[in-house]
Short mmCIF file of C-alpha atoms and ligand atoms in Angstrom, two decimals:
data_model
loop_
_atom_site.label_atom_id
_atom_site.label_comp_id
_atom_site.label_asym_id
_atom_site.label_seq_id
_atom_site.Cartn_x
_atom_site.Cartn_y
_atom_site.Cartn_z
CA UNK A 28 -45.39 42.22 199.82
CA UNK A 29 -48.47 44.29 200.60
CA UNK A 30 -49.97 43.71 197.17
CA UNK A 31 -49.28 39.99 197.44
CA UNK A 32 -51.03 40.07 200.77
CA UNK A 33 -54.03 41.84 199.21
CA UNK A 34 -54.17 39.34 196.37
CA UNK A 35 -54.01 36.52 198.84
CA UNK A 36 -56.68 38.10 200.99
CA UNK A 37 -59.07 38.47 198.09
CA UNK A 38 -58.36 34.95 196.89
CA UNK A 39 -59.10 33.65 200.35
CA UNK A 40 -62.25 35.73 200.53
CA UNK A 41 -63.36 34.25 197.20
CA UNK A 42 -62.63 30.77 198.51
CA UNK A 43 -64.62 31.52 201.65
CA UNK A 44 -67.62 32.40 199.49
CA UNK A 45 -67.25 29.22 197.44
CA UNK A 46 -66.90 27.00 200.48
CA UNK A 47 -69.83 28.72 202.14
CA UNK A 48 -68.26 28.88 205.57
CA UNK A 49 -69.63 31.14 208.21
CA UNK A 50 -71.53 29.00 210.66
CA UNK A 51 -75.02 29.63 211.86
CA UNK A 52 -74.93 33.29 212.79
CA UNK A 53 -74.48 35.01 209.45
CA UNK A 54 -77.84 36.69 209.98
CA UNK A 55 -76.38 38.91 212.67
CA UNK A 56 -73.21 39.50 210.65
CA UNK A 57 -74.90 40.74 207.50
CA UNK A 58 -77.44 42.67 209.55
CA UNK A 59 -74.49 44.71 210.79
CA UNK A 60 -74.70 46.81 207.66
CA UNK A 61 -78.40 47.43 207.80
CA UNK A 62 -77.81 50.96 209.06
CA UNK A 63 -75.24 52.00 206.48
CA UNK A 64 -76.08 54.19 203.50
CA UNK A 65 -75.50 51.61 200.79
CA UNK A 66 -76.71 48.11 201.55
CA UNK A 67 -74.05 45.53 200.81
CA UNK A 68 -74.69 42.71 198.40
CA UNK A 69 -74.66 39.20 199.79
CA UNK A 70 -71.29 38.66 198.16
CA UNK A 71 -69.52 41.64 199.72
CA UNK A 72 -71.05 40.82 203.11
CA UNK A 73 -69.49 37.40 202.79
CA UNK A 74 -66.09 38.94 202.24
CA UNK A 75 -66.01 40.53 205.70
CA UNK A 76 -62.67 39.85 207.32
CA UNK A 77 -62.98 37.08 209.88
CA UNK A 78 -61.19 37.92 213.08
CA UNK A 79 -60.53 35.72 216.08
CA UNK A 80 -59.67 37.15 219.50
CA UNK A 81 -58.90 35.64 222.89
CA UNK A 82 -59.92 37.44 226.10
CA UNK A 83 -62.98 39.70 226.22
CA UNK A 84 -61.18 43.06 226.72
CA UNK A 85 -59.19 42.37 223.55
CA UNK A 86 -62.38 41.33 221.75
CA UNK A 87 -63.88 44.68 222.76
CA UNK A 88 -60.85 46.75 221.70
CA UNK A 89 -60.84 44.99 218.30
CA UNK A 90 -64.60 45.58 217.96
CA UNK A 91 -64.11 49.28 218.66
CA UNK A 92 -61.76 49.52 215.68
CA UNK A 93 -63.26 46.91 213.35
CA UNK A 94 -66.92 47.73 214.04
CA UNK A 95 -69.31 46.21 211.54
CA UNK A 96 -66.69 45.71 208.81
CA UNK A 97 -65.26 42.61 210.44
CA UNK A 98 -66.73 39.46 211.93
CA UNK A 99 -65.22 38.97 215.38
CA UNK A 100 -65.32 35.80 217.44
CA UNK A 101 -63.88 35.62 220.94
CA UNK A 102 -62.38 32.33 222.07
CA UNK A 103 -61.86 32.55 225.84
CA UNK A 104 -65.24 32.38 227.59
CA UNK A 105 -65.83 35.15 230.10
CA UNK A 106 -65.49 34.20 233.72
CA UNK A 107 -62.83 31.56 233.09
CA UNK A 108 -59.21 31.72 234.20
CA UNK A 109 -57.60 33.01 231.03
CA UNK A 110 -54.14 32.16 232.38
CA UNK A 111 -54.77 28.44 232.41
CA UNK A 112 -57.40 28.29 229.65
CA UNK A 113 -57.07 25.51 227.11
CA UNK A 114 -59.37 25.64 224.11
CA UNK A 115 -61.42 22.58 223.25
CA UNK A 116 -60.17 20.77 220.13
CA UNK A 117 -63.39 21.93 218.41
CA UNK A 118 -62.06 25.53 218.48
CA UNK A 119 -59.68 24.41 215.73
CA UNK A 120 -62.56 24.63 213.27
CA UNK A 121 -63.23 28.25 214.16
CA UNK A 122 -59.51 29.04 213.99
CA UNK A 123 -59.31 27.52 210.52
CA UNK A 124 -61.73 30.18 209.27
CA UNK A 125 -60.17 33.36 210.62
CA UNK A 126 -58.01 35.70 208.57
CA UNK A 127 -56.25 36.95 211.67
CA UNK A 128 -56.13 35.97 215.33
CA UNK A 129 -55.46 38.80 217.77
CA UNK A 130 -54.03 37.55 221.04
CA UNK A 131 -52.49 39.36 223.99
CA UNK A 132 -49.22 37.47 223.86
CA UNK A 133 -46.68 37.95 226.66
CA UNK A 134 -47.09 34.18 227.07
CA UNK A 135 -50.75 34.44 228.19
CA UNK A 136 -52.42 32.19 225.63
CA UNK A 137 -49.92 29.49 224.68
CA UNK A 138 -52.44 26.60 224.31
CA UNK A 139 -54.66 28.75 222.07
CA UNK A 140 -51.66 29.87 220.03
CA UNK A 141 -50.51 26.30 219.65
CA UNK A 142 -53.92 25.16 218.42
CA UNK A 143 -54.03 28.14 216.05
CA UNK A 144 -50.60 27.40 214.61
CA UNK A 145 -51.85 23.99 213.55
CA UNK A 146 -55.24 25.23 212.33
CA UNK A 147 -54.87 28.61 210.61
CA UNK A 148 -55.45 28.68 206.86
CA UNK A 149 -52.71 29.84 204.50
CA UNK A 150 -52.06 33.54 204.82
CA UNK A 151 -53.81 33.87 208.18
CA UNK A 152 -51.67 35.12 211.04
CA UNK A 153 -51.46 35.45 214.80
CA UNK A 154 -50.86 39.04 215.93
CA UNK A 155 -49.66 39.52 219.51
CA UNK A 156 -50.98 42.92 220.57
CA UNK A 157 -49.34 43.02 224.00
CA UNK A 158 -45.99 41.72 222.84
CA UNK A 159 -45.91 44.42 220.15
CA UNK A 160 -46.91 47.15 222.63
CA UNK A 161 -44.07 46.97 225.11
CA UNK A 162 -40.31 46.40 224.84
CA UNK A 163 -38.99 43.41 226.75
CA UNK A 164 -36.98 45.73 228.99
CA UNK A 165 -40.28 47.05 230.41
CA UNK A 166 -41.95 43.70 231.17
CA UNK A 167 -43.25 43.50 234.74
CA UNK A 168 -42.26 40.47 236.82
CA UNK A 169 -43.39 39.90 240.39
CA UNK A 170 -44.44 37.16 242.80
CA UNK A 171 -47.36 35.96 240.65
CA UNK A 172 -45.32 36.27 237.45
CA UNK A 173 -41.73 35.55 238.50
CA UNK A 174 -38.98 36.15 235.98
CA UNK A 175 -37.62 32.62 236.23
CA UNK A 176 -41.10 31.32 235.29
CA UNK A 177 -40.65 32.90 231.88
CA UNK A 178 -44.11 34.49 231.89
CA UNK A 179 -44.18 38.27 232.28
CA UNK A 180 -47.24 39.92 233.78
CA UNK A 181 -49.53 40.01 230.72
CA UNK A 182 -52.15 42.54 231.93
CA UNK A 183 -51.33 45.52 229.75
CA UNK A 184 -54.97 46.16 228.87
CA UNK A 185 -55.92 47.36 232.36
CA UNK A 186 -53.74 50.40 231.58
CA UNK A 187 -55.57 52.61 229.04
CA UNK A 188 -52.30 53.86 227.57
CA UNK A 189 -51.52 50.32 226.41
CA UNK A 190 -55.10 49.71 225.28
CA UNK A 191 -54.59 52.62 222.90
CA UNK A 192 -51.48 50.89 221.53
CA UNK A 193 -53.46 47.69 221.03
CA UNK A 194 -56.08 49.63 219.07
CA UNK A 195 -53.42 51.32 216.97
CA UNK A 196 -51.88 47.98 216.03
CA UNK A 197 -55.35 46.61 215.17
CA UNK A 198 -56.07 49.68 213.02
CA UNK A 199 -52.85 49.25 211.06
CA UNK A 200 -53.23 45.50 210.71
CA UNK A 201 -56.89 45.59 209.62
CA UNK A 202 -56.09 48.38 207.16
CA UNK A 203 -53.37 46.28 205.59
CA UNK A 204 -55.62 43.25 205.26
CA UNK A 205 -58.63 45.26 204.15
CA UNK A 206 -57.42 48.53 202.56
CA UNK A 207 -60.89 49.41 201.23
CA UNK A 208 -62.02 50.07 204.79
CA UNK A 209 -58.84 51.77 206.04
CA UNK A 210 -60.59 55.14 206.48
CA UNK A 211 -63.33 53.51 208.50
CA UNK A 212 -60.81 51.82 210.83
CA UNK A 213 -58.84 55.08 211.14
CA UNK A 214 -62.00 57.00 212.10
CA UNK A 215 -62.95 54.42 214.72
CA UNK A 216 -59.43 54.51 216.14
CA UNK A 217 -59.61 58.32 216.42
CA UNK A 218 -62.88 58.09 218.34
CA UNK A 219 -61.55 55.31 220.56
CA UNK A 220 -58.40 57.29 221.26
CA UNK A 221 -60.45 60.39 222.14
CA UNK A 222 -62.53 58.28 224.53
CA UNK A 223 -59.31 57.03 226.16
CA UNK A 224 -58.19 60.64 226.65
CA UNK A 225 -61.50 61.34 228.36
CA UNK A 226 -61.21 58.22 230.56
CA UNK A 227 -57.57 58.94 231.39
CA UNK A 228 -58.46 62.45 232.55
CA UNK A 229 -61.34 61.16 234.67
CA UNK A 230 -59.13 58.48 236.23
CA UNK A 231 -56.42 60.99 237.13
CA UNK A 232 -58.94 63.45 238.56
CA UNK A 233 -60.51 60.73 240.71
CA UNK A 234 -57.19 59.30 241.87
CA UNK A 235 -56.01 62.81 242.81
CA UNK A 236 -58.68 62.80 245.52
CA UNK A 237 -56.86 59.92 247.25
CA UNK A 238 -53.75 60.93 249.21
CA UNK A 239 -50.70 59.66 247.33
CA UNK A 240 -49.55 57.52 250.27
CA UNK A 241 -52.88 55.71 250.28
CA UNK A 242 -52.70 54.68 246.63
CA UNK A 243 -51.56 51.18 247.41
CA UNK A 244 -52.92 48.05 245.88
CA UNK A 245 -53.02 44.64 247.41
CA UNK A 246 -54.96 42.40 245.10
CA UNK A 247 -55.62 38.73 244.86
CA UNK A 248 -55.10 38.50 241.11
CA UNK A 249 -52.11 40.47 239.91
CA UNK A 250 -53.67 42.43 237.07
CA UNK A 251 -52.63 46.03 237.71
CA UNK A 252 -48.83 46.14 237.53
CA UNK A 253 -48.65 48.36 234.43
CA UNK A 254 -51.64 50.46 235.52
CA UNK A 255 -49.83 51.10 238.82
CA UNK A 256 -46.73 52.37 237.03
CA UNK A 257 -48.68 54.72 234.79
CA UNK A 258 -51.13 56.09 237.35
CA UNK A 259 -48.92 56.27 240.44
CA UNK A 260 -50.29 53.43 242.53
CA UNK A 261 -47.89 51.23 244.49
CA UNK A 262 -48.47 47.55 244.04
CA UNK A 263 -48.00 46.29 247.57
CA UNK A 264 -48.40 42.73 246.45
CA UNK A 265 -50.58 40.11 244.90
CA UNK A 266 -51.66 37.07 246.80
CA UNK A 267 -52.13 34.61 244.01
CA UNK A 268 -48.95 32.67 243.52
CA UNK A 269 -47.56 31.74 240.15
CA UNK A 270 -49.24 28.35 239.90
CA UNK A 271 -52.65 29.98 240.63
CA UNK A 272 -52.93 28.15 243.95
CA UNK A 273 -53.49 29.86 247.29
CA UNK A 274 -50.47 31.03 249.30
CA UNK A 275 -49.15 29.02 252.22
CA UNK A 276 -50.08 29.83 255.84
CA UNK A 277 -46.68 31.44 256.30
CA UNK A 278 -47.13 33.64 253.24
CA UNK A 279 -50.58 34.61 254.49
CA UNK A 280 -49.30 35.74 257.87
CA UNK A 281 -46.56 37.71 256.10
CA UNK A 282 -49.19 39.44 253.99
CA UNK A 283 -51.30 40.27 257.06
CA UNK A 284 -48.27 41.94 258.64
CA UNK A 285 -47.60 43.80 255.40
CA UNK A 286 -51.19 45.05 255.10
CA UNK A 287 -51.07 46.32 258.69
CA UNK A 288 -47.70 47.99 258.13
CA UNK A 289 -48.73 49.62 254.85
CA UNK A 290 -51.99 50.88 256.38
CA UNK A 291 -53.98 50.21 253.20
CA UNK A 292 -57.71 50.91 253.64
CA UNK A 293 -58.81 47.98 251.48
CA UNK A 294 -57.66 44.82 249.75
CA UNK A 295 -59.11 43.61 246.47
CA UNK A 296 -60.29 40.26 245.23
CA UNK A 297 -61.76 39.53 241.86
CA UNK A 298 -64.88 38.02 240.34
CA UNK A 299 -63.05 35.25 238.53
CA UNK A 300 -60.88 34.26 241.49
CA UNK A 301 -62.95 34.23 244.68
CA UNK A 302 -60.46 34.07 247.51
CA UNK A 303 -61.23 33.06 251.07
CA UNK A 304 -57.56 33.75 251.76
CA UNK A 305 -57.83 37.41 250.83
CA UNK A 306 -60.99 37.66 252.90
CA UNK A 307 -59.07 36.23 255.86
CA UNK A 308 -56.23 38.70 255.32
CA UNK A 309 -58.72 41.57 255.21
CA UNK A 310 -60.41 40.44 258.43
CA UNK A 311 -57.23 39.77 260.36
CA UNK A 312 -55.57 42.99 259.22
CA UNK A 313 -58.75 44.94 259.93
CA UNK A 314 -59.22 46.35 256.42
CA UNK A 315 -62.08 46.21 253.94
CA UNK A 316 -62.18 43.32 251.54
CA UNK A 317 -63.58 44.24 248.13
CA UNK A 318 -64.04 41.18 245.96
CA UNK A 319 -65.47 42.52 242.72
CA UNK A 320 -62.53 43.67 240.58
CA UNK A 321 -62.36 42.24 237.09
CA UNK A 322 -59.38 41.83 234.85
CA UNK A 323 -60.93 40.21 231.80
CA UNK A 324 -64.57 39.52 232.63
CA UNK A 325 -66.56 42.46 231.20
CA UNK A 326 -69.40 43.88 233.33
CA UNK A 327 -72.98 44.10 232.04
CA UNK A 328 -74.74 41.96 229.47
CA UNK A 329 -73.26 41.42 226.00
CA UNK A 330 -74.68 44.16 223.78
CA UNK A 331 -74.88 46.74 226.59
CA UNK A 332 -72.48 49.73 226.65
CA UNK A 333 -70.98 48.53 229.95
CA UNK A 334 -70.03 45.22 228.37
CA UNK A 335 -66.92 46.76 226.86
CA UNK A 336 -63.28 47.44 227.58
CA UNK A 337 -64.25 50.97 228.69
CA UNK A 338 -66.96 49.53 230.95
CA UNK A 339 -64.38 47.26 232.57
CA UNK A 340 -62.00 50.17 233.22
CA UNK A 341 -64.80 52.33 234.54
CA UNK A 342 -66.04 49.65 236.91
CA UNK A 343 -62.61 48.77 238.31
CA UNK A 344 -61.38 52.29 238.83
CA UNK A 345 -64.60 53.60 240.37
CA UNK A 346 -64.42 50.59 242.73
CA UNK A 347 -60.78 51.24 243.66
CA UNK A 348 -61.30 54.97 244.16
CA UNK A 349 -64.29 54.49 246.43
CA UNK A 350 -62.68 51.69 248.46
CA UNK A 351 -59.75 54.00 249.13
CA UNK A 352 -62.10 56.71 250.35
CA UNK A 353 -61.64 58.88 247.26
CA UNK A 354 -64.21 60.85 245.25
CA UNK A 355 -65.16 59.04 242.06
CA UNK A 356 -67.41 61.74 240.61
CA UNK A 357 -65.04 62.52 237.71
CA UNK A 358 -65.01 58.86 236.73
CA UNK A 359 -68.76 58.59 237.21
CA UNK A 360 -69.25 61.45 234.76
CA UNK A 361 -67.50 59.32 232.13
CA UNK A 362 -69.90 57.15 230.15
CA UNK A 363 -68.40 53.83 229.11
CA UNK A 364 -69.34 52.89 225.58
CA UNK A 365 -68.24 51.40 222.30
CA UNK A 366 -67.25 53.90 219.62
CA UNK A 367 -68.30 51.49 216.85
CA UNK A 368 -71.02 48.88 216.65
CA UNK A 369 -69.96 45.91 218.72
CA UNK A 370 -71.29 42.76 217.11
CA UNK A 371 -68.53 40.51 218.37
CA UNK A 372 -69.37 37.07 219.63
CA UNK A 373 -68.43 36.96 223.33
CA UNK A 374 -68.54 33.35 224.48
CA UNK A 375 -70.02 33.09 227.97
ZN1 ZN B 10 -55.52 37.88 234.59
#
């Protein structure tokens, strides 16, 4: 099976060279190896695995493992609602070139998956990182992602322990498709995993400065269910309802009562989903309204160290700690970065 896969992969790579696919940015792709000891020939540069990804945090995790040995193209533009995103038909062309498409799964990207199923070339596959990282018995369902809606909460990547699982699956999958670079992928994974240990420690140290009873999250977008379980934060609620509309007046007044009763110091909105409703709840309940959290929109400019999965985690958890009156110095001492060259294409 594995050897068939390798044969197929090399055949496909050969075909890719013959057909001359690659679009208009091969300059940046081949330049990726400029710093390595032995310059690659044009032919071997052409045989880089082509990888598609969906949301930006997944693009970043894949780039941390794949580095400059893969060509990565993200599909979901940053700053869009990834939960309702539908790719343009023209994305089919891009999907027809990839060797593998890494998606979150957990029913987050059905339209993209559907387009991919009709577009992928022979031997190319869709790998669902989230779905492979958690057993069904541990899926989170709540008011934004009700069980009868059939869509579990998909936000595993805001919990570093699951991000590590994503990276592990990517390492194993890339190594199978591209065994020549298996050591490289393994080394990158080790560095990424060590960075996660460092981040995890910093998060726990910062959160420990917030009294346990104050670690309560009321967010607009419901992106922290798994994080809450792992790091001991109670998810008081999420305001966004399952159809991504605003809650009714009755639901809003219920939430205001809840915020007052729970005595949370702050409520959180997000960049992608500006919410006048959450602002109203904050004002009427007399608590701070912090509207900058991000669940899949990376901070910083593409190419900067902050524009990474680690940068996203750092930004969100510094923000939460400070809004709750905690001391974020442990987190601030952590430097978000990529452990491998990140040359992925992040559509804006
Ligand atoms: Zn989300």
